[in-house]
Amino acid sequence: MSMAVSALQIEIRGQVQGVGFRPFVYNLAQRFGVIGSVANGPKGVSIFAQADKPQLDQFVAQLTSEQPSMSEVESLDVTSIAVEPGLTQFKIIQSEQGDLDLSVTPDAAVCQDCLTELFDPNNRRYLYPFINCTHCGPRYSLITALPYDRPNTTMAKFRLCHRCDSEYADPVDRRFHAQPTACGECGPQLRFYSEDGQQLQCDDPVAQTIELIQQGNIVAIKGVGGFHLACDARNPQAIRRLRERKHRDEKPLAVMAANPESLQPYVELTDQRVQRLKAMDAPICLVPKKQNSDALSEELALDQAWLGVMLPHSPLHYLLFHKDAGSPDGIQWLEEKQDLLLVMTSANRSGNPQVIDNAEALTQLQGIADGYLIHDRDIHTRCDDSVVSMIAEQGGELVRRGRGLSPQYIKLPFETDAQLPSVLAVGAYFKNTVCLTKGNRAYVSQYIGDLDNPECCRQLNHTVEQLSAMLDIKPELVVADLHSEFYSTGFAQRFSQANKIPMLQVQHHHAHIAAVIAEHGVQEPVLGLALDGLGLGDDGTLWGGELFKVYKGDYQRLSSLSPIPLPGGDSAAKEPWRVASGVLFQLDRAEQIEARFGDHKAAPMISQLLQKNINTPMTSSAGRVFDAVAALLGLKEKNAYEAQAAMALESAAYRYLKSHPWPNESLLIDTKQSPLNLEPLFARLLDCEDQGYGAALFHQQLITALSRWVADSAVKEGINKVVLAGGCFLNQLLLEGITEQLVANNLQVVTARKLPCNDGSISLGQAQIALERANLARQNKNKNDNDRNNERESLCV
């Protein structure tokens, strides 16, 4: 052995399991003549590397500069250790057992290499619907436990054939330790079922599916994270039938196309939008519709200037388009425009969680689906499609975090050895997610749903149990919203009592700001502008348009939007005309309520509710401001789904601004007032006859007023960092406008990127606040202990 030989122990943490990291390390070791071993361990990936020092240095350098496409290295720790005599080769060894501290790899869209094999008649996996490798395929949706090895997945029941086993065991093969790998001989199979749940004996289930869809029928298709309901996106009758059966009257529907070329006639695609569509998470992207294009039914996205579009993310989805294209050989057809466009929406009855189980699909979707394309690879964890807003040219804001993105961890801004408690945060009422922490890592679950639905409530229970077991986390503290009537709050109380651990409740909008703080690792004081729907405030009133000063787990409410009345209470959130009536009452124009909204049966009594202050809570909610303006302009008077009126208002402004400049009226709002009074703006909008101009004017005035309001507070408080959070910032005009003006005032603006700005991020914010307080208490205790020790020493002296 050369005297120059050195040995290193290398520990790599991050998203490094199930992504081909071990074969990458193995091949790197072969290239540089390194001997030793690599294994999946309890902390990530562990490498023992031994070689002459120059080769070893090159090996370590390449570990960070190359990396597999799906990996994300959080840390790489290198320690010099003793050389082991007698080693002659580099080996991949079995996963170690121990206290788990791992990331869970999300599902990934099928890669180009697998697509090439899928459509190659000479390849043994030709047209096999479950082709995958270490660079792509299902992960989180089929993992039952960690570490990520085949026995800990739903593929455990499929025994590898000789050829697949050889690939699986070959370190230089693309399928080395690809846990879901299989082929037509040994892996999952497709079956087709009729609308009455009977299996049909057909040679080609994919052909059967396409035939039904072409006839105007609806087919339930089992995908990666759950079932979809699919129909022809060019067939208005099929779309209306789907809406009627699913009880989804107006909520937008997403469209899947074979490639970007097939979407070009209908939506505005830029290089950036195409790149986002083709990413490994293959999300639904909200993209502006092309003007004057009526080739697709308005039924798909009523009242909206954009459409949700997506590309196939699994081999099975590609096979549907391939069959419709006439089953050509090779992959050239994937570069050409295809006629088939599919509506792809979660397979459920409206409001319920997406169906993932075969037996449940055949019963729960009866009366909705005309057929079922099913396979026998079980889905262990439900994952709805992720949704990303690409409305703005430089977009990319998350709307929903699901398949392909969950449950990636967020590294929190605390020291690794901070001795923090493990926290369970149970999120909000709408768009619920849960968050578990371990050390300085936060694991945010996939989208669960709205907790006004019993099935979604059960899904919350299941997700907590499943994630806790998978990550081997035993919570020491549970965190919930202030609102006592939320199901999640009740769950937290029961969990606290059952597990004999403390419970903490935090304010909703403080959690919104804290989620962005957690994501970006912010450690200094910030101004937080939270524009959202309704959240219970510390004073017992309903907040939602707040300006906070936030630091170290605490906040100060500096100001808010001037409160407006909600006649009918909770009903007002679903009926924007009620909020608009409240605004008219505040403007001393109560006589206009019946004239404007007389078509609603409750209109005659609204004035009485307002005058007598019966069931009319006040709120500073920015979301309700958007609702009121949408109704005042005649855009939307009732919400068929959450934020519909607000999106109609944004769409009207967006369409107007496509062919007109921004309105240039003087600012109507006095930004020196606290609370910020929007009444002069409401009064001006009542005189607007052009809905588009009124919508654009509202945005122009609100953006300018809020920007000046925040900038003035930043000067007063001596703070230069501003966090923008809350569901209203899904409005791209609002987000871009305020960001641009604040940056022009030399302020640093921080927004949500890895998580949605809406209530999907609340659980992370709750956890961040709890840990900030725990860390501060620990620091104070250490300081007090040190002070006492110093005092004792001085007395002794």
mmCIF file of C-alpha atoms in Angstrom, residues 124-464:
data_model
loop_
_atom_site.group_PDB
_atom_site.id
_atom_site.type_symbol
_atom_site.label_atom_id
_atom_site.label_comp_id
_atom_site.label_asym_id
_atom_site.label_seq_id
_atom_site.Cartn_x
_atom_site.Cartn_y
_atom_site.Cartn_z
ATOM 1 C CA ARG A 124 -38.148 -5.685 -23.868
ATOM 2 C CA ARG A 125 -40.127 -2.959 -22.048
ATOM 3 C CA TYR A 126 -41.828 -1.778 -25.247
ATOM 4 C CA LEU A 127 -45.194 -0.219 -24.293
ATOM 5 C CA TYR A 128 -44.828 -1.371 -20.674
ATOM 6 C CA PRO A 129 -46.892 1.131 -18.643
ATOM 7 C CA PHE A 130 -44.687 0.982 -15.527
ATOM 8 C CA ILE A 131 -41.220 1.529 -16.960
ATOM 9 C CA ASN A 132 -38.897 3.507 -14.643
ATOM 10 C CA CYS A 133 -35.289 3.770 -13.485
ATOM 11 C CA THR A 134 -33.248 5.485 -10.773
ATOM 12 C CA HIS A 135 -33.761 8.804 -12.579
ATOM 13 C CA CYS A 136 -37.558 8.730 -12.641
ATOM 14 C CA GLY A 137 -40.767 7.063 -11.520
ATOM 15 C CA PRO A 138 -42.871 6.809 -8.378
ATOM 16 C CA ARG A 139 -41.233 7.231 -4.971
ATOM 17 C CA TYR A 140 -43.204 8.840 -2.129
ATOM 18 C CA SER A 141 -46.551 7.487 -3.317
ATOM 19 C CA LEU A 142 -45.405 3.866 -2.892
ATOM 20 C CA ILE A 143 -43.004 4.075 0.085
ATOM 21 C CA THR A 144 -44.358 2.302 3.179
ATOM 22 C CA ALA A 145 -41.330 2.805 5.458
ATOM 23 C CA LEU A 146 -37.756 4.053 5.503
ATOM 24 C CA PRO A 147 -35.036 3.436 4.508
ATOM 25 C CA TYR A 148 -36.148 3.408 0.886
ATOM 26 C CA ASP A 149 -35.600 -0.197 -0.193
ATOM 27 C CA ARG A 150 -37.895 -2.395 -2.282
ATOM 28 C CA PRO A 151 -39.291 -4.375 0.692
ATOM 29 C CA ASN A 152 -40.460 -1.027 2.108
ATOM 30 C CA THR A 153 -42.557 -0.176 -0.946
ATOM 31 C CA THR A 154 -45.764 -1.412 -2.505
ATOM 32 C CA MET A 155 -43.570 -3.131 -5.124
ATOM 33 C CA ALA A 156 -42.515 -5.712 -2.519
ATOM 34 C CA LYS A 157 -45.174 -8.150 -3.747
ATOM 35 C CA PHE A 158 -43.704 -8.204 -7.266
ATOM 36 C CA ARG A 159 -40.739 -10.594 -7.384
ATOM 37 C CA LEU A 160 -38.144 -9.547 -9.924
ATOM 38 C CA CYS A 161 -37.606 -11.832 -12.914
ATOM 39 C CA HIS A 162 -34.065 -12.944 -13.773
ATOM 40 C CA ARG A 163 -33.378 -10.107 -16.228
ATOM 41 C CA CYS A 164 -34.774 -7.381 -13.976
ATOM 42 C CA ASP A 165 -32.882 -8.796 -11.014
ATOM 43 C CA SER A 166 -29.637 -8.707 -13.016
ATOM 44 C CA GLU A 167 -30.191 -5.029 -13.837
ATOM 45 C CA TYR A 168 -31.139 -4.273 -10.237
ATOM 46 C CA ALA A 169 -27.879 -5.813 -8.984
ATOM 47 C CA ASP A 170 -25.567 -4.260 -11.595
ATOM 48 C CA PRO A 171 -23.926 -1.041 -10.300
ATOM 49 C CA VAL A 172 -23.335 0.271 -13.814
ATOM 50 C CA ASP A 173 -26.950 -0.231 -14.905
ATOM 51 C CA ARG A 174 -29.449 2.629 -14.916
ATOM 52 C CA ARG A 175 -31.808 0.457 -12.881
ATOM 53 C CA PHE A 176 -29.340 -0.467 -10.165
ATOM 54 C CA HIS A 177 -31.431 -0.460 -6.982
ATOM 55 C CA ALA A 178 -34.312 1.281 -8.758
ATOM 56 C CA GLN A 179 -36.854 0.059 -6.221
ATOM 57 C CA PRO A 180 -39.985 0.211 -8.464
ATOM 58 C CA THR A 181 -38.259 -1.459 -11.432
ATOM 59 C CA ALA A 182 -40.112 -4.251 -13.211
ATOM 60 C CA CYS A 183 -41.103 -5.450 -16.658
ATOM 61 C CA GLY A 184 -44.118 -7.025 -18.327
ATOM 62 C CA GLU A 185 -43.030 -10.457 -17.112
ATOM 63 C CA CYS A 186 -42.705 -9.694 -13.396
ATOM 64 C CA GLY A 187 -44.361 -6.345 -12.678
ATOM 65 C CA PRO A 188 -47.760 -4.651 -12.353
ATOM 66 C CA GLN A 189 -50.370 -5.093 -15.070
ATOM 67 C CA LEU A 190 -53.229 -3.045 -16.510
ATOM 68 C CA ARG A 191 -56.861 -4.081 -16.464
ATOM 69 C CA PHE A 192 -60.036 -2.460 -17.760
ATOM 70 C CA TYR A 193 -63.352 -2.461 -15.906
ATOM 71 C CA SER A 194 -66.799 -1.560 -17.191
ATOM 72 C CA GLU A 195 -68.960 1.137 -15.609
ATOM 73 C CA ASP A 196 -70.647 -1.504 -13.416
ATOM 74 C CA GLY A 197 -67.290 -2.627 -12.012
ATOM 75 C CA GLN A 198 -66.853 -5.820 -14.031
ATOM 76 C CA GLN A 199 -63.413 -6.654 -15.444
ATOM 77 C CA LEU A 200 -63.432 -6.843 -19.237
ATOM 78 C CA GLN A 201 -61.308 -9.398 -21.055
ATOM 79 C CA CYS A 202 -59.679 -7.060 -23.558
ATOM 80 C CA ASP A 203 -56.268 -7.371 -25.197
ATOM 81 C CA ASP A 204 -55.517 -3.647 -24.992
ATOM 82 C CA PRO A 205 -56.889 -1.712 -21.996
ATOM 83 C CA VAL A 206 -55.279 1.493 -23.310
ATOM 84 C CA ALA A 207 -57.115 1.162 -26.636
ATOM 85 C CA GLN A 208 -60.364 0.514 -24.765
ATOM 86 C CA THR A 209 -59.815 3.705 -22.755
ATOM 87 C CA ILE A 210 -59.144 5.871 -25.803
ATOM 88 C CA GLU A 211 -62.163 4.459 -27.612
ATOM 89 C CA LEU A 212 -64.461 5.354 -24.724
ATOM 90 C CA ILE A 213 -63.019 8.860 -24.428
ATOM 91 C CA GLN A 214 -63.384 9.463 -28.167
ATOM 92 C CA GLN A 215 -67.058 8.502 -27.829
ATOM 93 C CA GLY A 216 -67.570 11.292 -25.269
ATOM 94 C CA ASN A 217 -67.367 9.117 -22.161
ATOM 95 C CA ILE A 218 -65.571 9.589 -18.840
ATOM 96 C CA VAL A 219 -62.880 7.127 -17.716
ATOM 97 C CA ALA A 220 -61.304 6.793 -14.260
ATOM 98 C CA ILE A 221 -57.548 6.293 -14.761
ATOM 99 C CA LYS A 222 -55.225 5.173 -11.984
ATOM 100 C CA GLY A 223 -52.102 7.294 -12.026
ATOM 101 C CA VAL A 224 -49.107 7.737 -9.726
ATOM 102 C CA GLY A 225 -50.641 9.538 -6.752
ATOM 103 C CA GLY A 226 -54.284 8.634 -7.274
ATOM 104 C CA PHE A 227 -57.068 8.223 -9.808
ATOM 105 C CA HIS A 228 -58.014 10.880 -12.368
ATOM 106 C CA LEU A 229 -61.272 11.314 -14.221
ATOM 107 C CA ALA A 230 -60.527 11.886 -17.889
ATOM 108 C CA CYS A 231 -62.602 12.980 -20.843
ATOM 109 C CA ASP A 232 -62.136 14.713 -24.208
ATOM 110 C CA ALA A 233 -61.223 18.350 -23.564
ATOM 111 C CA ARG A 234 -62.601 19.274 -27.009
ATOM 112 C CA ASN A 235 -66.046 17.859 -26.244
ATOM 113 C CA PRO A 236 -68.254 20.394 -24.380
ATOM 114 C CA GLN A 237 -70.958 17.793 -23.757
ATOM 115 C CA ALA A 238 -68.462 15.427 -22.121
ATOM 116 C CA ILE A 239 -67.142 18.274 -19.955
ATOM 117 C CA ARG A 240 -70.648 19.283 -18.850
ATOM 118 C CA ARG A 241 -71.452 15.645 -18.089
ATOM 119 C CA LEU A 242 -68.295 15.396 -15.967
ATOM 120 C CA ARG A 243 -69.213 18.567 -14.078
ATOM 121 C CA GLU A 244 -72.755 17.380 -13.445
ATOM 122 C CA ARG A 245 -71.707 13.942 -12.229
ATOM 123 C CA LYS A 246 -68.897 15.226 -10.052
ATOM 124 C CA HIS A 247 -70.917 18.208 -8.745
ATOM 125 C CA ARG A 248 -68.129 20.545 -9.840
ATOM 126 C CA ASP A 249 -70.229 23.196 -11.522
ATOM 127 C CA GLU A 250 -67.712 25.977 -12.111
ATOM 128 C CA LYS A 251 -64.313 25.097 -10.600
ATOM 129 C CA PRO A 252 -61.602 25.036 -13.308
ATOM 130 C CA LEU A 253 -60.523 21.778 -14.929
ATOM 131 C CA ALA A 254 -56.961 21.004 -16.031
ATOM 132 C CA VAL A 255 -56.004 19.815 -19.520
ATOM 133 C CA MET A 256 -53.272 17.287 -20.342
ATOM 134 C CA ALA A 257 -51.560 17.337 -23.735
ATOM 135 C CA ALA A 258 -48.889 15.114 -25.243
ATOM 136 C CA ASN A 259 -46.383 17.978 -25.566
ATOM 137 C CA PRO A 260 -46.120 21.786 -25.586
ATOM 138 C CA GLU A 261 -46.690 21.871 -29.373
ATOM 139 C CA SER A 262 -50.192 20.504 -28.794
ATOM 140 C CA LEU A 263 -50.948 23.365 -26.374
ATOM 141 C CA GLN A 264 -49.576 26.192 -28.537
ATOM 142 C CA PRO A 265 -52.892 27.059 -30.264
ATOM 143 C CA TYR A 266 -54.678 27.621 -26.954
ATOM 144 C CA VAL A 267 -52.322 29.129 -24.361
ATOM 145 C CA GLU A 268 -49.392 31.553 -24.362
ATOM 146 C CA LEU A 269 -46.268 29.434 -24.012
ATOM 147 C CA THR A 270 -42.862 30.980 -23.370
ATOM 148 C CA ASP A 271 -39.569 29.134 -22.958
ATOM 149 C CA GLN A 272 -39.889 29.511 -19.193
ATOM 150 C CA ARG A 273 -43.423 28.084 -19.143
ATOM 151 C CA VAL A 274 -42.397 25.147 -21.326
ATOM 152 C CA GLN A 275 -39.433 24.462 -19.071
ATOM 153 C CA ARG A 276 -41.701 24.417 -16.021
ATOM 154 C CA LEU A 277 -44.175 22.075 -17.721
ATOM 155 C CA LYS A 278 -41.342 19.668 -18.548
ATOM 156 C CA ALA A 279 -39.808 19.652 -15.047
ATOM 157 C CA MET A 280 -39.491 16.396 -13.097
ATOM 158 C CA ASP A 281 -42.487 17.222 -10.900
ATOM 159 C CA ALA A 282 -44.635 17.748 -14.055
ATOM 160 C CA PRO A 283 -47.134 20.069 -12.353
ATOM 161 C CA ILE A 284 -50.333 21.630 -13.578
ATOM 162 C CA CYS A 285 -49.272 25.092 -14.762
ATOM 163 C CA LEU A 286 -51.681 28.021 -14.868
ATOM 164 C CA VAL A 287 -50.946 29.686 -18.213
ATOM 165 C CA PRO A 288 -52.714 32.648 -19.892
ATOM 166 C CA LYS A 289 -55.215 31.688 -22.573
ATOM 167 C CA LYS A 290 -54.628 32.992 -26.061
ATOM 168 C CA GLN A 291 -57.050 35.772 -26.874
ATOM 169 C CA ASN A 292 -59.646 35.134 -29.579
ATOM 170 C CA SER A 293 -59.061 31.391 -29.324
ATOM 171 C CA ASP A 294 -62.366 29.551 -28.994
ATOM 172 C CA ALA A 295 -61.075 26.129 -29.989
ATOM 173 C CA LEU A 296 -61.365 24.905 -26.392
ATOM 174 C CA SER A 297 -64.574 25.106 -24.437
ATOM 175 C CA GLU A 298 -65.003 27.997 -22.003
ATOM 176 C CA GLU A 299 -66.439 25.272 -19.751
ATOM 177 C CA LEU A 300 -62.889 24.357 -18.773
ATOM 178 C CA ALA A 301 -62.105 27.571 -16.849
ATOM 179 C CA LEU A 302 -65.102 29.857 -16.500
ATOM 180 C CA ASP A 303 -64.428 33.581 -15.891
ATOM 181 C CA GLN A 304 -60.663 33.059 -15.927
ATOM 182 C CA ALA A 305 -58.022 34.456 -18.254
ATOM 183 C CA TRP A 306 -55.824 31.389 -17.820
ATOM 184 C CA LEU A 307 -56.039 27.626 -18.084
ATOM 185 C CA GLY A 308 -54.429 24.823 -16.076
ATOM 186 C CA VAL A 309 -52.339 22.685 -18.441
ATOM 187 C CA MET A 310 -50.019 19.756 -17.877
ATOM 188 C CA LEU A 311 -47.927 17.176 -19.729
ATOM 189 C CA PRO A 312 -47.953 13.405 -19.134
ATOM 190 C CA HIS A 313 -45.931 12.418 -16.075
ATOM 191 C CA SER A 314 -46.219 8.628 -16.186
ATOM 192 C CA PRO A 315 -45.624 6.048 -18.946
ATOM 193 C CA LEU A 316 -49.309 5.142 -18.810
ATOM 194 C CA HIS A 317 -50.351 8.696 -19.669
ATOM 195 C CA TYR A 318 -47.926 8.734 -22.596
ATOM 196 C CA LEU A 319 -49.409 5.465 -23.851
ATOM 197 C CA LEU A 320 -52.854 7.077 -24.092
ATOM 198 C CA PHE A 321 -51.541 9.763 -26.445
ATOM 199 C CA HIS A 322 -49.446 7.203 -28.319
ATOM 200 C CA LYS A 323 -52.497 5.059 -28.975
ATOM 201 C CA ASP A 324 -54.503 8.051 -30.191
ATOM 202 C CA ALA A 325 -51.614 8.995 -32.513
ATOM 203 C CA GLY A 326 -51.811 5.581 -34.215
ATOM 204 C CA SER A 327 -49.080 3.776 -32.213
ATOM 205 C CA PRO A 328 -46.033 5.020 -34.162
ATOM 206 C CA ASP A 329 -42.596 3.527 -33.507
ATOM 207 C CA GLY A 330 -39.923 5.680 -31.901
ATOM 208 C CA ILE A 331 -40.316 9.017 -30.150
ATOM 209 C CA GLN A 332 -40.432 11.443 -33.092
ATOM 210 C CA TRP A 333 -44.209 11.730 -32.695
ATOM 211 C CA LEU A 334 -43.611 13.361 -29.295
ATOM 212 C CA GLU A 335 -42.132 16.388 -31.094
ATOM 213 C CA GLU A 336 -45.247 16.804 -33.248
ATOM 214 C CA LYS A 337 -48.605 18.419 -32.471
ATOM 215 C CA GLN A 338 -51.182 15.832 -31.379
ATOM 216 C CA ASP A 339 -54.961 16.223 -31.574
ATOM 217 C CA LEU A 340 -55.842 14.532 -28.292
ATOM 218 C CA LEU A 341 -56.415 16.811 -25.301
ATOM 219 C CA LEU A 342 -57.609 15.263 -22.065
ATOM 220 C CA VAL A 343 -59.399 16.801 -19.134
ATOM 221 C CA MET A 344 -57.598 15.386 -16.097
ATOM 222 C CA THR A 345 -59.240 16.048 -12.763
ATOM 223 C CA SER A 346 -58.928 14.291 -9.404
ATOM 224 C CA ALA A 347 -61.198 11.265 -9.222
ATOM 225 C CA ASN A 348 -63.536 12.007 -6.346
ATOM 226 C CA ARG A 349 -66.902 13.428 -5.587
ATOM 227 C CA SER A 350 -66.508 17.160 -5.136
ATOM 228 C CA GLY A 351 -64.753 17.981 -1.864
ATOM 229 C CA ASN A 352 -63.679 14.420 -1.038
ATOM 230 C CA PRO A 353 -60.035 13.280 -1.170
ATOM 231 C CA GLN A 354 -58.748 11.779 -4.401
ATOM 232 C CA VAL A 355 -59.447 8.030 -4.663
ATOM 233 C CA ILE A 356 -56.334 5.806 -4.566
ATOM 234 C CA ASP A 357 -57.659 2.280 -3.905
ATOM 235 C CA ASN A 358 -58.967 0.032 -6.703
ATOM 236 C CA ALA A 359 -61.946 -1.287 -4.762
ATOM 237 C CA GLU A 360 -62.872 2.216 -3.582
ATOM 238 C CA ALA A 361 -62.682 3.512 -7.143
ATOM 239 C CA LEU A 362 -65.127 0.882 -8.391
ATOM 240 C CA THR A 363 -67.656 1.817 -5.715
ATOM 241 C CA GLN A 364 -67.133 5.541 -5.011
ATOM 242 C CA LEU A 365 -66.925 6.531 -8.675
ATOM 243 C CA GLN A 366 -70.010 4.625 -9.774
ATOM 244 C CA GLY A 367 -72.330 6.995 -11.583
ATOM 245 C CA ILE A 368 -69.392 9.222 -12.540
ATOM 246 C CA ALA A 369 -67.063 6.983 -14.592
ATOM 247 C CA ASP A 370 -68.113 5.050 -17.694
ATOM 248 C CA GLY A 371 -65.064 2.802 -17.369
ATOM 249 C CA TYR A 372 -61.948 2.219 -15.286
ATOM 250 C CA LEU A 373 -58.314 1.836 -16.350
ATOM 251 C CA ILE A 374 -56.750 0.165 -13.316
ATOM 252 C CA HIS A 375 -53.427 -1.407 -12.361
ATOM 253 C CA ASP A 376 -52.294 -3.532 -9.409
ATOM 254 C CA ARG A 377 -49.407 -1.360 -8.177
ATOM 255 C CA ASP A 378 -50.823 -0.054 -4.909
ATOM 256 C CA ILE A 379 -50.655 3.637 -4.018
ATOM 257 C CA HIS A 380 -49.636 3.948 -0.377
ATOM 258 C CA THR A 381 -49.763 7.749 -0.110
ATOM 259 C CA ARG A 382 -52.280 9.953 -1.887
ATOM 260 C CA CYS A 383 -50.700 12.834 -3.835
ATOM 261 C CA ASP A 384 -52.839 15.281 -5.803
ATOM 262 C CA ASP A 385 -51.212 17.028 -8.745
ATOM 263 C CA SER A 386 -49.069 20.011 -7.839
ATOM 264 C CA VAL A 387 -50.267 23.361 -9.234
ATOM 265 C CA VAL A 388 -47.932 26.221 -10.177
ATOM 266 C CA SER A 389 -48.890 29.709 -11.333
ATOM 267 C CA MET A 390 -47.103 30.707 -14.536
ATOM 268 C CA ILE A 391 -49.468 33.587 -15.252
ATOM 269 C CA ALA A 392 -46.724 36.181 -14.835
ATOM 270 C CA GLU A 393 -43.795 36.049 -17.241
ATOM 271 C CA GLN A 394 -41.427 35.375 -14.333
ATOM 272 C CA GLY A 395 -43.917 33.199 -12.433
ATOM 273 C CA GLY A 396 -43.464 29.934 -10.606
ATOM 274 C CA GLU A 397 -45.497 30.543 -7.447
ATOM 275 C CA LEU A 398 -46.906 27.369 -5.959
ATOM 276 C CA VAL A 399 -50.669 27.112 -5.652
ATOM 277 C CA ARG A 400 -50.763 23.519 -4.419
ATOM 278 C CA ARG A 401 -47.888 21.297 -3.346
ATOM 279 C CA GLY A 402 -48.513 17.651 -4.150
ATOM 280 C CA ARG A 403 -47.171 14.971 -6.481
ATOM 281 C CA GLY A 404 -43.562 15.557 -7.445
ATOM 282 C CA LEU A 405 -42.912 18.079 -4.666
ATOM 283 C CA SER A 406 -44.112 16.495 -1.423
ATOM 284 C CA PRO A 407 -42.855 15.804 1.113
ATOM 285 C CA GLN A 408 -39.545 17.556 0.507
ATOM 286 C CA TYR A 409 -38.159 18.963 3.710
ATOM 287 C CA ILE A 410 -37.439 22.583 4.535
ATOM 288 C CA LYS A 411 -34.176 23.244 6.351
ATOM 289 C CA LEU A 412 -35.039 25.565 9.240
ATOM 290 C CA PRO A 413 -32.852 28.489 10.422
ATOM 291 C CA PHE A 414 -31.593 26.791 13.586
ATOM 292 C CA GLU A 415 -28.280 25.195 14.479
ATOM 293 C CA THR A 416 -28.130 21.442 13.864
ATOM 294 C CA ASP A 417 -27.356 20.789 17.528
ATOM 295 C CA ALA A 418 -29.928 23.238 18.917
ATOM 296 C CA GLN A 419 -31.725 20.462 20.887
ATOM 297 C CA LEU A 420 -35.119 21.458 19.533
ATOM 298 C CA PRO A 421 -38.290 19.506 20.327
ATOM 299 C CA SER A 422 -39.957 17.546 17.547
ATOM 300 C CA VAL A 423 -43.105 19.428 16.586
ATOM 301 C CA LEU A 424 -46.350 18.397 14.944
ATOM 302 C CA ALA A 425 -48.193 21.359 13.384
ATOM 303 C CA VAL A 426 -51.663 20.583 12.077
ATOM 304 C CA GLY A 427 -52.323 23.526 9.772
ATOM 305 C CA ALA A 428 -55.422 25.456 8.842
ATOM 306 C CA TYR A 429 -59.049 24.779 7.966
ATOM 307 C CA PHE A 430 -58.729 25.250 4.200
ATOM 308 C CA LYS A 431 -55.983 23.720 2.029
ATOM 309 C CA ASN A 432 -54.791 21.755 5.014
ATOM 310 C CA THR A 433 -51.312 20.314 5.306
ATOM 311 C CA VAL A 434 -49.452 19.013 8.357
ATOM 312 C CA CYS A 435 -45.814 19.545 9.282
ATOM 313 C CA LEU A 436 -43.457 17.401 11.346
ATOM 314 C CA THR A 437 -40.043 18.587 12.505
ATOM 315 C CA LYS A 438 -36.923 16.764 13.556
ATOM 316 C CA GLY A 439 -33.965 18.877 14.582
ATOM 317 C CA ASN A 440 -33.738 21.690 12.065
ATOM 318 C CA ARG A 441 -35.733 19.919 9.378
ATOM 319 C CA ALA A 442 -39.408 20.460 8.642
ATOM 320 C CA TYR A 443 -41.327 17.861 6.629
ATOM 321 C CA VAL A 444 -44.479 19.388 5.138
ATOM 322 C CA SER A 445 -47.064 16.890 3.921
ATOM 323 C CA GLN A 446 -48.794 16.868 0.589
ATOM 324 C CA TYR A 447 -52.047 18.821 0.166
ATOM 325 C CA ILE A 448 -54.779 17.175 2.266
ATOM 326 C CA GLY A 449 -57.824 19.337 1.489
ATOM 327 C CA ASP A 450 -60.466 21.453 3.193
ATOM 328 C CA LEU A 451 -61.538 20.304 6.641
ATOM 329 C CA ASP A 452 -65.226 21.023 6.053
ATOM 330 C CA ASN A 453 -65.271 17.505 4.594
ATOM 331 C CA PRO A 454 -65.308 14.415 6.873
ATOM 332 C CA GLU A 455 -63.130 12.394 4.490
ATOM 333 C CA CYS A 456 -60.476 15.128 4.468
ATOM 334 C CA CYS A 457 -60.576 15.148 8.275
ATOM 335 C CA ARG A 458 -59.927 11.415 8.274
ATOM 336 C CA GLN A 459 -57.126 11.990 5.779
ATOM 337 C CA LEU A 460 -55.494 14.445 8.218
ATOM 338 C CA ASN A 461 -55.536 11.752 10.924
ATOM 339 C CA HIS A 462 -54.071 9.208 8.505
ATOM 340 C CA THR A 463 -51.360 11.566 7.231
ATOM 341 C CA VAL A 464 -50.154 12.384 10.745
#
